[in-house]
Amino acid sequence: MRMTRLHAPTLKEDPKDAEVVSHKYLVRGGYIRKLAAGIYDFLPLATRTIHKIANVVRDEMSRAGAQEVFLPAVQPSEIWVESGRWAYYGPELLRFKDRKGAEFCLGPTHEEVIVDLVRRDVRSWRALPLNLFQIQTKFRDEIRPRAGLMRGREFIMKDAYSFDVDEAAALRSYDSMYAAYERIFKRCGLDFRAVEADTGAIGGSRSHEFQVLAESGEDAMVSCTACQYAANVEQAELPVPTPGEGTFAGAVEKVHTPNQRTIDEVSRFLSRPATSFIKTLIVNADGQLHAVLVRGDHELNEIKLKKKLGAAVVTLAEEAEVRAATQAPVGFAGPVGSLKVASILADNAVRGMVDAVTGANEADQHLVGVNESRDFQVTAFHDLRMAGDGDACPRCGGRLKGFRGIEVGHVFYLGTKYSKSMNCAYQNEAGDDVPMVMGCYGIGVTRIMAAAIEQNHDKDGIVWPVAIAPFHVAILPLQMNVPEVVAAAEKLYEELSDAGVQVLLDDRDERAGSKFKDADLIGLPFRVAIGARALQEGVIELKHRRGGEVVKVPLADAVAHIRGLIA
RNA sequence: CGGGGUGUAGCGCAGCCUGGUAGCGCGCCAGUUUUGGGUACUGGUUGUCGGAGGUUCAAAUCCUCUCACCCCGACCA
């Protein structure tokens, strides 16, 4: 490809609406443009990268026995009503009517469609297992799209669905997808980690996320420094700690804490560590108020709480609800005395706390010297907090280490959640109708592009892994007015292209500096500079974008040398 | 949805407080110059000042309404 023909409008300045590096560089490098919030145009460079990612995905999915299909983006409400998700899915599901008034939605995922397809035609155990996948544009009307491609509303996703005769077979499908995912992300050149995860809205019981390691990632994870355990902090179970042996005979005392609401503020004000605090959170679970206690330095895990309460919706209480429950403004809730709540749940770490600090259920007042069980009773203790750096591993007791990541893949064991509600069954050898056992498997194709950049960039631009770079090598003729330079560049361009190397020739009549800047920004893995001086010596200069090392290569060896780098 | 903020040339911004003929940098076009890390200079091009309504002799500027976008919180590939 010639730069003069390529539609890749590069920008010198960062776009003002971009915050994260991948967003900045994709816009500056002429890869994407925004059409509306969370909706982007993909220009030629981005399109090439997306095709490369998609092809890696296709290749490995096929290898794992999945077959590619292409399902409708527009889906009728009927099947969603049938699965129960028409009511369950919130405003994130973009709904609309056709001219006849029939209701449709833009597919955020395709369980309903695929189950409908499979149940029509698959009747016998002989047809299973079956695994179908597609690479398609999804639409989720996110509350707040952000960070460019990292969280768009419209995005390209690979989704696969497996159908099996029973749980054991379904788990084999799951494992084979898991293995395929590891190959896919590895081939894409990503540094990633598979972690145990919550199943969320899609439902099911077994789940792993594939997380690309990046400080800018939205997700927090922990992994064990001693064993293989790794999990999303929302998911990570924590071992029940042994309660402390200490006792505190002193009485509970009320202290004046004017305007000190947060743990931080009160902790500083009273000169007591956050670990000696009992944080009392008032939550609304399906309309009922509950008090939840966690240690001051810990964070409530709403997902764990939701499961324990068996509630559909759990939110932190509104100010008015807090007042109703505690008779005090927000910031002074505590478990001692009477709380108007349905139950008081506490995290395991609260058991046996002595000489603790809590709110007094009174404006500007806290209590000190509080002992759990002597001064208040909880309804039940559970594992209710987020795991974090330094916690104990639930598997081996080793230390957990925290890290951040970008979720690029997610595999779920679904069981019969959809096959039962939508009546997707096969006949077994005995002639009985049995619901199929399903799994579903997603990969964010456009998100991989962004995640790869978050993980591979420097101050000058993108540093693509070879496998997903839009081109392999950039050729920069540095003096367009020197015929020998242009001729050498053209010749190398021809020869490399013939050898199967994907080349971007910067044939613009620009100064060398501009070409270098744009080449760094666009981020192709290799760069060949052809300059008049070096050409006198019969060499070209080959730069590795990653690491920046420059080697002089005899012009005659250039093709073979570069081919060797790509392979 | 709650809280905060921004809309002025293709991009990044100033002007708004204190109303009076719309500016700067980059880009783009023509040319001179330069020629291995965004060269310098000359000339030129580019605007429903997000939209609607109002106040006023006069509105980018003041008022009201509205739309879009961004950031912080709850969702997910």
PDB file of N, CA and C in Angstrom, chain A residues 344-431:
ATOM      1  N   ILE A 344     -29.056  -7.676  59.823  1.00  0.00           N
ATOM      2  CA  ILE A 344     -27.703  -7.132  59.885  1.00  0.00           C
ATOM      3  C   ILE A 344     -26.753  -8.250  59.477  1.00  0.00           C
ATOM      4  N   LEU A 345     -26.131  -8.078  58.309  1.00  0.00           N
ATOM      5  CA  LEU A 345     -25.172  -9.084  57.848  1.00  0.00           C
ATOM      6  C   LEU A 345     -23.778  -8.530  58.065  1.00  0.00           C
ATOM      7  N   ALA A 346     -22.835  -9.416  58.322  1.00  0.00           N
ATOM      8  CA  ALA A 346     -21.477  -8.936  58.520  1.00  0.00           C
ATOM      9  C   ALA A 346     -20.491  -9.820  57.785  1.00  0.00           C
ATOM     10  N   ASP A 347     -19.449  -9.187  57.325  1.00  0.00           N
ATOM     11  CA  ASP A 347     -18.367  -9.939  56.715  1.00  0.00           C
ATOM     12  C   ASP A 347     -17.639 -10.728  57.803  1.00  0.00           C
ATOM     13  N   ASN A 348     -17.085 -11.866  57.396  1.00  0.00           N
ATOM     14  CA  ASN A 348     -16.389 -12.737  58.342  1.00  0.00           C
ATOM     15  C   ASN A 348     -15.325 -12.020  59.174  1.00  0.00           C
ATOM     16  N   ALA A 349     -14.690 -11.029  58.556  1.00  0.00           N
ATOM     17  CA  ALA A 349     -13.599 -10.342  59.248  1.00  0.00           C
ATOM     18  C   ALA A 349     -14.088  -9.514  60.428  1.00  0.00           C
ATOM     19  N   VAL A 350     -15.400  -9.290  60.504  1.00  0.00           N
ATOM     20  CA  VAL A 350     -15.937  -8.481  61.598  1.00  0.00           C
ATOM     21  C   VAL A 350     -16.112  -9.323  62.863  1.00  0.00           C
ATOM     22  N   ARG A 351     -16.194 -10.636  62.689  1.00  0.00           N
ATOM     23  CA  ARG A 351     -16.426 -11.526  63.838  1.00  0.00           C
ATOM     24  C   ARG A 351     -15.303 -11.373  64.868  1.00  0.00           C
ATOM     25  N   GLY A 352     -15.703 -11.136  66.078  1.00  0.00           N
ATOM     26  CA  GLY A 352     -14.723 -11.064  67.156  1.00  0.00           C
ATOM     27  C   GLY A 352     -13.966  -9.758  67.248  1.00  0.00           C
ATOM     28  N   MET A 353     -14.377  -8.738  66.498  1.00  0.00           N
ATOM     29  CA  MET A 353     -13.669  -7.454  66.601  1.00  0.00           C
ATOM     30  C   MET A 353     -13.932  -6.847  67.977  1.00  0.00           C
ATOM     31  N   VAL A 354     -12.855  -6.310  68.566  1.00  0.00           N
ATOM     32  CA  VAL A 354     -13.009  -5.682  69.885  1.00  0.00           C
ATOM     33  C   VAL A 354     -12.446  -4.268  69.843  1.00  0.00           C
ATOM     34  N   ASP A 355     -12.949  -3.440  70.759  1.00  0.00           N
ATOM     35  CA  ASP A 355     -12.525  -2.042  70.842  1.00  0.00           C
ATOM     36  C   ASP A 355     -12.593  -1.374  69.470  1.00  0.00           C
ATOM     37  N   ALA A 356     -13.721  -1.611  68.810  1.00  0.00           N
ATOM     38  CA  ALA A 356     -13.870  -1.091  67.446  1.00  0.00           C
ATOM     39  C   ALA A 356     -14.545   0.272  67.452  1.00  0.00           C
ATOM     40  N   VAL A 357     -14.415   0.960  66.306  1.00  0.00           N
ATOM     41  CA  VAL A 357     -15.067   2.254  66.119  1.00  0.00           C
ATOM     42  C   VAL A 357     -16.246   2.061  65.169  1.00  0.00           C
ATOM     43  N   THR A 358     -17.399   2.601  65.521  1.00  0.00           N
ATOM     44  CA  THR A 358     -18.562   2.537  64.632  1.00  0.00           C
ATOM     45  C   THR A 358     -19.308   3.855  64.708  1.00  0.00           C
ATOM     46  N   GLY A 359     -20.221   4.038  63.772  1.00  0.00           N
ATOM     47  CA  GLY A 359     -21.097   5.198  63.837  1.00  0.00           C
ATOM     48  C   GLY A 359     -22.049   5.030  65.013  1.00  0.00           C
ATOM     49  N   ALA A 360     -22.617   6.146  65.504  1.00  0.00           N
ATOM     50  CA  ALA A 360     -23.477   6.079  66.691  1.00  0.00           C
ATOM     51  C   ALA A 360     -24.954   6.227  66.345  1.00  0.00           C
ATOM     52  N   ASN A 361     -25.262   6.262  65.033  1.00  0.00           N
ATOM     53  CA  ASN A 361     -26.635   6.519  64.578  1.00  0.00           C
ATOM     54  C   ASN A 361     -27.142   7.850  65.121  1.00  0.00           C
ATOM     55  N   GLU A 362     -26.246   8.792  65.115  1.00  0.00           N
ATOM     56  CA  GLU A 362     -26.537  10.124  65.619  1.00  0.00           C
ATOM     57  C   GLU A 362     -25.597  11.063  64.887  1.00  0.00           C
ATOM     58  N   ALA A 363     -26.093  12.210  64.497  1.00  0.00           N
ATOM     59  CA  ALA A 363     -25.256  13.141  63.748  1.00  0.00           C
ATOM     60  C   ALA A 363     -23.999  13.502  64.540  1.00  0.00           C
ATOM     61  N   ASP A 364     -22.846  13.485  63.849  1.00  0.00           N
ATOM     62  CA  ASP A 364     -21.574  13.897  64.431  1.00  0.00           C
ATOM     63  C   ASP A 364     -21.153  13.100  65.669  1.00  0.00           C
ATOM     64  N   GLN A 365     -21.593  11.844  65.758  1.00  0.00           N
ATOM     65  CA  GLN A 365     -21.201  11.010  66.894  1.00  0.00           C
ATOM     66  C   GLN A 365     -20.732   9.632  66.422  1.00  0.00           C
ATOM     67  N   HIS A 366     -19.651   9.165  66.999  1.00  0.00           N
ATOM     68  CA  HIS A 366     -19.192   7.797  66.760  1.00  0.00           C
ATOM     69  C   HIS A 366     -19.043   7.100  68.106  1.00  0.00           C
ATOM     70  N   LEU A 367     -18.957   5.773  68.056  1.00  0.00           N
ATOM     71  CA  LEU A 367     -18.727   5.006  69.275  1.00  0.00           C
ATOM     72  C   LEU A 367     -17.349   4.373  69.206  1.00  0.00           C
ATOM     73  N   VAL A 368     -16.661   4.328  70.333  1.00  0.00           N
ATOM     74  CA  VAL A 368     -15.402   3.588  70.411  1.00  0.00           C
ATOM     75  C   VAL A 368     -15.545   2.538  71.509  1.00  0.00           C
ATOM     76  N   GLY A 369     -14.650   1.560  71.489  1.00  0.00           N
ATOM     77  CA  GLY A 369     -14.698   0.498  72.493  1.00  0.00           C
ATOM     78  C   GLY A 369     -15.795  -0.514  72.237  1.00  0.00           C
ATOM     79  N   VAL A 370     -16.218  -0.612  70.984  1.00  0.00           N
ATOM     80  CA  VAL A 370     -17.314  -1.531  70.658  1.00  0.00           C
ATOM     81  C   VAL A 370     -16.783  -2.954  70.469  1.00  0.00           C
ATOM     82  N   ASN A 371     -17.407  -3.912  71.120  1.00  0.00           N
ATOM     83  CA  ASN A 371     -17.059  -5.323  70.924  1.00  0.00           C
ATOM     84  C   ASN A 371     -18.183  -6.030  70.175  1.00  0.00           C
ATOM     85  N   GLU A 372     -17.798  -6.749  69.152  1.00  0.00           N
ATOM     86  CA  GLU A 372     -18.788  -7.539  68.418  1.00  0.00           C
ATOM     87  C   GLU A 372     -19.350  -8.580  69.382  1.00  0.00           C
ATOM     88  N   SER A 373     -20.640  -8.867  69.278  1.00  0.00           N
ATOM     89  CA  SER A 373     -21.399  -9.833  70.080  1.00  0.00           C
ATOM     90  C   SER A 373     -21.696  -9.322  71.502  1.00  0.00           C
ATOM     91  N   ARG A 374     -20.761  -8.615  72.148  1.00  0.00           N
ATOM     92  CA  ARG A 374     -21.109  -8.047  73.461  1.00  0.00           C
ATOM     93  C   ARG A 374     -22.048  -6.849  73.259  1.00  0.00           C
ATOM     94  N   ASP A 375     -21.693  -6.006  72.247  1.00  0.00           N
ATOM     95  CA  ASP A 375     -22.418  -4.743  72.101  1.00  0.00           C
ATOM     96  C   ASP A 375     -23.438  -4.749  70.973  1.00  0.00           C
ATOM     97  N   PHE A 376     -23.325  -5.705  70.082  1.00  0.00           N
ATOM     98  CA  PHE A 376     -24.345  -5.824  69.038  1.00  0.00           C
ATOM     99  C   PHE A 376     -24.331  -7.254  68.513  1.00  0.00           C
ATOM    100  N   GLN A 377     -25.456  -7.643  67.954  1.00  0.00           N
ATOM    101  CA  GLN A 377     -25.601  -8.990  67.396  1.00  0.00           C
ATOM    102  C   GLN A 377     -25.842  -8.868  65.904  1.00  0.00           C
ATOM    103  N   VAL A 378     -25.203  -9.727  65.152  1.00  0.00           N
ATOM    104  CA  VAL A 378     -25.505  -9.707  63.726  1.00  0.00           C
ATOM    105  C   VAL A 378     -26.383 -10.904  63.390  1.00  0.00           C
ATOM    106  N   THR A 379     -27.124 -10.780  62.311  1.00  0.00           N
ATOM    107  CA  THR A 379     -28.002 -11.862  61.883  1.00  0.00           C
ATOM    108  C   THR A 379     -27.165 -13.047  61.399  1.00  0.00           C
ATOM    109  N   ALA A 380     -26.119 -12.736  60.604  1.00  0.00           N
ATOM    110  CA  ALA A 380     -25.266 -13.809  60.086  1.00  0.00           C
ATOM    111  C   ALA A 380     -23.946 -13.258  59.578  1.00  0.00           C
ATOM    112  N   PHE A 381     -22.929 -14.116  59.620  1.00  0.00           N
ATOM    113  CA  PHE A 381     -21.632 -13.772  59.042  1.00  0.00           C
ATOM    114  C   PHE A 381     -21.462 -14.476  57.706  1.00  0.00           C
ATOM    115  N   HIS A 382     -20.935 -13.747  56.742  1.00  0.00           N
ATOM    116  CA  HIS A 382     -20.662 -14.347  55.438  1.00  0.00           C
ATOM    117  C   HIS A 382     -19.380 -13.746  54.887  1.00  0.00           C
ATOM    118  N   ASP A 383     -18.947 -14.322  53.758  1.00  0.00           N
ATOM    119  CA  ASP A 383     -17.848 -13.725  52.998  1.00  0.00           C
ATOM    120  C   ASP A 383     -18.484 -12.659  52.119  1.00  0.00           C
ATOM    121  N   LEU A 384     -18.296 -11.394  52.474  1.00  0.00           N
ATOM    122  CA  LEU A 384     -19.032 -10.335  51.778  1.00  0.00           C
ATOM    123  C   LEU A 384     -18.150  -9.232  51.203  1.00  0.00           C
ATOM    124  N   ARG A 385     -16.825  -9.424  51.271  1.00  0.00           N
ATOM    125  CA  ARG A 385     -16.003  -8.301  50.839  1.00  0.00           C
ATOM    126  C   ARG A 385     -15.187  -8.624  49.595  1.00  0.00           C
ATOM    127  N   MET A 386     -14.662  -7.576  49.000  1.00  0.00           N
ATOM    128  CA  MET A 386     -13.775  -7.709  47.848  1.00  0.00           C
ATOM    129  C   MET A 386     -12.438  -8.260  48.328  1.00  0.00           C
ATOM    130  N   ALA A 387     -11.899  -9.150  47.519  1.00  0.00           N
ATOM    131  CA  ALA A 387     -10.547  -9.613  47.800  1.00  0.00           C
ATOM    132  C   ALA A 387      -9.584  -8.503  47.389  1.00  0.00           C
ATOM    133  N   GLY A 388      -8.409  -8.542  47.926  1.00  0.00           N
ATOM    134  CA  GLY A 388      -7.435  -7.512  47.567  1.00  0.00           C
ATOM    135  C   GLY A 388      -6.029  -7.997  47.783  1.00  0.00           C
ATOM    136  N   ASP A 389      -5.104  -7.114  47.466  1.00  0.00           N
ATOM    137  CA  ASP A 389      -3.699  -7.392  47.626  1.00  0.00           C
ATOM    138  C   ASP A 389      -3.417  -7.840  49.059  1.00  0.00           C
ATOM    139  N   GLY A 390      -2.698  -8.960  49.216  1.00  0.00           N
ATOM    140  CA  GLY A 390      -2.293  -9.380  50.548  1.00  0.00           C
ATOM    141  C   GLY A 390      -3.256 -10.327  51.241  1.00  0.00           C
ATOM    142  N   ASP A 391      -4.446 -10.519  50.673  1.00  0.00           N
ATOM    143  CA  ASP A 391      -5.376 -11.465  51.285  1.00  0.00           C
ATOM    144  C   ASP A 391      -4.880 -12.894  51.101  1.00  0.00           C
ATOM    145  N   ALA A 392      -5.488 -13.806  51.865  1.00  0.00           N
ATOM    146  CA  ALA A 392      -5.084 -15.209  51.777  1.00  0.00           C
ATOM    147  C   ALA A 392      -5.795 -15.908  50.619  1.00  0.00           C
ATOM    148  N   CYS A 393      -5.058 -16.786  49.947  1.00  0.00           N
ATOM    149  CA  CYS A 393      -5.611 -17.537  48.825  1.00  0.00           C
ATOM    150  C   CYS A 393      -6.610 -18.574  49.348  1.00  0.00           C
ATOM    151  N   PRO A 394      -7.797 -18.648  48.721  1.00  0.00           N
ATOM    152  CA  PRO A 394      -8.799 -19.603  49.191  1.00  0.00           C
ATOM    153  C   PRO A 394      -8.413 -21.060  48.883  1.00  0.00           C
ATOM    154  N   ARG A 395      -7.476 -21.258  47.997  1.00  0.00           N
ATOM    155  CA  ARG A 395      -7.072 -22.624  47.632  1.00  0.00           C
ATOM    156  C   ARG A 395      -5.942 -23.143  48.507  1.00  0.00           C
ATOM    157  N   CYS A 396      -4.889 -22.333  48.591  1.00  0.00           N
ATOM    158  CA  CYS A 396      -3.696 -22.860  49.248  1.00  0.00           C
ATOM    159  C   CYS A 396      -3.281 -22.038  50.459  1.00  0.00           C
ATOM    160  N   GLY A 397      -3.965 -20.936  50.733  1.00  0.00           N
ATOM    161  CA  GLY A 397      -3.595 -20.126  51.879  1.00  0.00           C
ATOM    162  C   GLY A 397      -2.433 -19.183  51.622  1.00  0.00           C
ATOM    163  N   GLY A 398      -1.891 -19.228  50.387  1.00  0.00           N
ATOM    164  CA  GLY A 398      -0.786 -18.331  50.043  1.00  0.00           C
ATOM    165  C   GLY A 398      -1.266 -16.892  49.951  1.00  0.00           C
ATOM    166  N   ARG A 399      -0.355 -16.027  49.586  1.00  0.00           N
ATOM    167  CA  ARG A 399      -0.727 -14.607  49.512  1.00  0.00           C
ATOM    168  C   ARG A 399      -1.272 -14.264  48.137  1.00  0.00           C
ATOM    169  N   LEU A 400      -2.343 -13.456  48.131  1.00  0.00           N
ATOM    170  CA  LEU A 400      -2.894 -12.981  46.864  1.00  0.00           C
ATOM    171  C   LEU A 400      -2.247 -11.650  46.498  1.00  0.00           C
ATOM    172  N   LYS A 401      -2.075 -11.482  45.208  1.00  0.00           N
ATOM    173  CA  LYS A 401      -1.486 -10.247  44.693  1.00  0.00           C
ATOM    174  C   LYS A 401      -2.522  -9.626  43.760  1.00  0.00           C
ATOM    175  N   GLY A 402      -2.695  -8.331  43.832  1.00  0.00           N
ATOM    176  CA  GLY A 402      -3.689  -7.664  43.000  1.00  0.00           C
ATOM    177  C   GLY A 402      -3.111  -7.223  41.665  1.00  0.00           C
ATOM    178  N   PHE A 403      -3.913  -7.208  40.635  1.00  0.00           N
ATOM    179  CA  PHE A 403      -3.491  -6.634  39.347  1.00  0.00           C
ATOM    180  C   PHE A 403      -4.719  -6.164  38.588  1.00  0.00           C
ATOM    181  N   ARG A 404      -4.486  -5.415  37.519  1.00  0.00           N
ATOM    182  CA  ARG A 404      -5.608  -4.894  36.738  1.00  0.00           C
ATOM    183  C   ARG A 404      -5.559  -5.432  35.318  1.00  0.00           C
ATOM    184  N   GLY A 405      -6.729  -5.480  34.706  1.00  0.00           N
ATOM    185  CA  GLY A 405      -6.768  -6.016  33.358  1.00  0.00           C
ATOM    186  C   GLY A 405      -7.949  -5.514  32.554  1.00  0.00           C
ATOM    187  N   ILE A 406      -7.891  -5.828  31.265  1.00  0.00           N
ATOM    188  CA  ILE A 406      -8.971  -5.496  30.343  1.00  0.00           C
ATOM    189  C   ILE A 406      -9.577  -6.811  29.890  1.00  0.00           C
ATOM    190  N   GLU A 407     -10.861  -6.958  30.117  1.00  0.00           N
ATOM    191  CA  GLU A 407     -11.512  -8.217  29.778  1.00  0.00           C
ATOM    192  C   GLU A 407     -11.695  -8.314  28.266  1.00  0.00           C
ATOM    193  N   VAL A 408     -11.027  -9.269  27.665  1.00  0.00           N
ATOM    194  CA  VAL A 408     -11.165  -9.426  26.214  1.00  0.00           C
ATOM    195  C   VAL A 408     -11.896 -10.711  25.845  1.00  0.00           C
ATOM    196  N   GLY A 409     -12.066 -11.585  26.819  1.00  0.00           N
ATOM    197  CA  GLY A 409     -12.784 -12.826  26.524  1.00  0.00           C
ATOM    198  C   GLY A 409     -13.470 -13.331  27.771  1.00  0.00           C
ATOM    199  N   HIS A 410     -14.543 -14.086  27.557  1.00  0.00           N
ATOM    200  CA  HIS A 410     -15.267 -14.600  28.700  1.00  0.00           C
ATOM    201  C   HIS A 410     -15.902 -15.915  28.288  1.00  0.00           C
ATOM    202  N   VAL A 411     -15.672 -16.969  29.071  1.00  0.00           N
ATOM    203  CA  VAL A 411     -16.317 -18.253  28.762  1.00  0.00           C
ATOM    204  C   VAL A 411     -17.258 -18.602  29.910  1.00  0.00           C
ATOM    205  N   PHE A 412     -18.444 -19.070  29.530  1.00  0.00           N
ATOM    206  CA  PHE A 412     -19.466 -19.400  30.532  1.00  0.00           C
ATOM    207  C   PHE A 412     -19.957 -20.823  30.323  1.00  0.00           C
ATOM    208  N   TYR A 413     -20.092 -21.533  31.399  1.00  0.00           N
ATOM    209  CA  TYR A 413     -20.867 -22.774  31.358  1.00  0.00           C
ATOM    210  C   TYR A 413     -22.293 -22.350  31.698  1.00  0.00           C
ATOM    211  N   LEU A 414     -23.229 -22.588  30.797  1.00  0.00           N
ATOM    212  CA  LEU A 414     -24.600 -22.094  31.004  1.00  0.00           C
ATOM    213  C   LEU A 414     -25.533 -23.142  31.593  1.00  0.00           C
ATOM    214  N   GLY A 415     -25.233 -24.411  31.340  1.00  0.00           N
ATOM    215  CA  GLY A 415     -26.168 -25.443  31.779  1.00  0.00           C
ATOM    216  C   GLY A 415     -27.420 -25.403  30.915  1.00  0.00           C
ATOM    217  N   THR A 416     -28.579 -25.483  31.566  1.00  0.00           N
ATOM    218  CA  THR A 416     -29.827 -25.575  30.795  1.00  0.00           C
ATOM    219  C   THR A 416     -30.690 -24.327  30.944  1.00  0.00           C
ATOM    220  N   LYS A 417     -30.069 -23.250  31.404  1.00  0.00           N
ATOM    221  CA  LYS A 417     -30.814 -22.011  31.620  1.00  0.00           C
ATOM    222  C   LYS A 417     -31.664 -21.616  30.403  1.00  0.00           C
ATOM    223  N   TYR A 418     -31.040 -21.608  29.242  1.00  0.00           N
ATOM    224  CA  TYR A 418     -31.783 -21.189  28.043  1.00  0.00           C
ATOM    225  C   TYR A 418     -32.510 -22.357  27.378  1.00  0.00           C
ATOM    226  N   SER A 419     -31.883 -23.506  27.397  1.00  0.00           N
ATOM    227  CA  SER A 419     -32.508 -24.632  26.701  1.00  0.00           C
ATOM    228  C   SER A 419     -33.808 -25.034  27.394  1.00  0.00           C
ATOM    229  N   LYS A 420     -33.883 -24.839  28.702  1.00  0.00           N
ATOM    230  CA  LYS A 420     -35.141 -25.154  29.399  1.00  0.00           C
ATOM    231  C   LYS A 420     -36.210 -24.102  29.121  1.00  0.00           C
ATOM    232  N   SER A 421     -35.829 -22.827  29.307  1.00  0.00           N
ATOM    233  CA  SER A 421     -36.853 -21.784  29.138  1.00  0.00           C
ATOM    234  C   SER A 421     -37.320 -21.709  27.691  1.00  0.00           C
ATOM    235  N   MET A 422     -36.451 -22.076  26.771  1.00  0.00           N
ATOM    236  CA  MET A 422     -36.843 -21.973  25.361  1.00  0.00           C
ATOM    237  C   MET A 422     -37.092 -23.329  24.732  1.00  0.00           C
ATOM    238  N   ASN A 423     -37.106 -24.327  25.577  1.00  0.00           N
ATOM    239  CA  ASN A 423     -37.464 -25.660  25.106  1.00  0.00           C
ATOM    240  C   ASN A 423     -36.593 -26.156  23.954  1.00  0.00           C
ATOM    241  N   CYS A 424     -35.296 -26.191  24.227  1.00  0.00           N
ATOM    242  CA  CYS A 424     -34.358 -26.686  23.231  1.00  0.00           C
ATOM    243  C   CYS A 424     -33.866 -28.060  23.712  1.00  0.00           C
ATOM    244  N   ALA A 425     -34.468 -29.102  23.169  1.00  0.00           N
ATOM    245  CA  ALA A 425     -34.203 -30.446  23.681  1.00  0.00           C
ATOM    246  C   ALA A 425     -33.858 -31.428  22.565  1.00  0.00           C
ATOM    247  N   TYR A 426     -33.181 -32.487  22.932  1.00  0.00           N
ATOM    248  CA  TYR A 426     -32.881 -33.552  21.967  1.00  0.00           C
ATOM    249  C   TYR A 426     -33.457 -34.847  22.525  1.00  0.00           C
ATOM    250  N   GLN A 427     -33.562 -35.841  21.664  1.00  0.00           N
ATOM    251  CA  GLN A 427     -33.992 -37.164  22.129  1.00  0.00           C
ATOM    252  C   GLN A 427     -32.783 -38.038  22.374  1.00  0.00           C
ATOM    253  N   ASN A 428     -32.737 -38.626  23.557  1.00  0.00           N
ATOM    254  CA  ASN A 428     -31.623 -39.522  23.842  1.00  0.00           C
ATOM    255  C   ASN A 428     -31.917 -40.927  23.315  1.00  0.00           C
ATOM    256  N   GLU A 429     -30.986 -41.834  23.568  1.00  0.00           N
ATOM    257  CA  GLU A 429     -31.122 -43.180  22.997  1.00  0.00           C
ATOM    258  C   GLU A 429     -32.366 -43.902  23.507  1.00  0.00           C
ATOM    259  N   ALA A 430     -32.850 -43.489  24.675  1.00  0.00           N
ATOM    260  CA  ALA A 430     -34.038 -44.119  25.245  1.00  0.00           C
ATOM    261  C   ALA A 430     -35.312 -43.470  24.709  1.00  0.00           C
ATOM    262  N   GLY A 431     -35.142 -42.408  23.921  1.00  0.00           N
ATOM    263  CA  GLY A 431     -36.325 -41.754  23.367  1.00  0.00           C
ATOM    264  C   GLY A 431     -36.893 -40.652  24.231  1.00  0.00           C
TER     265      GLY A 431
END
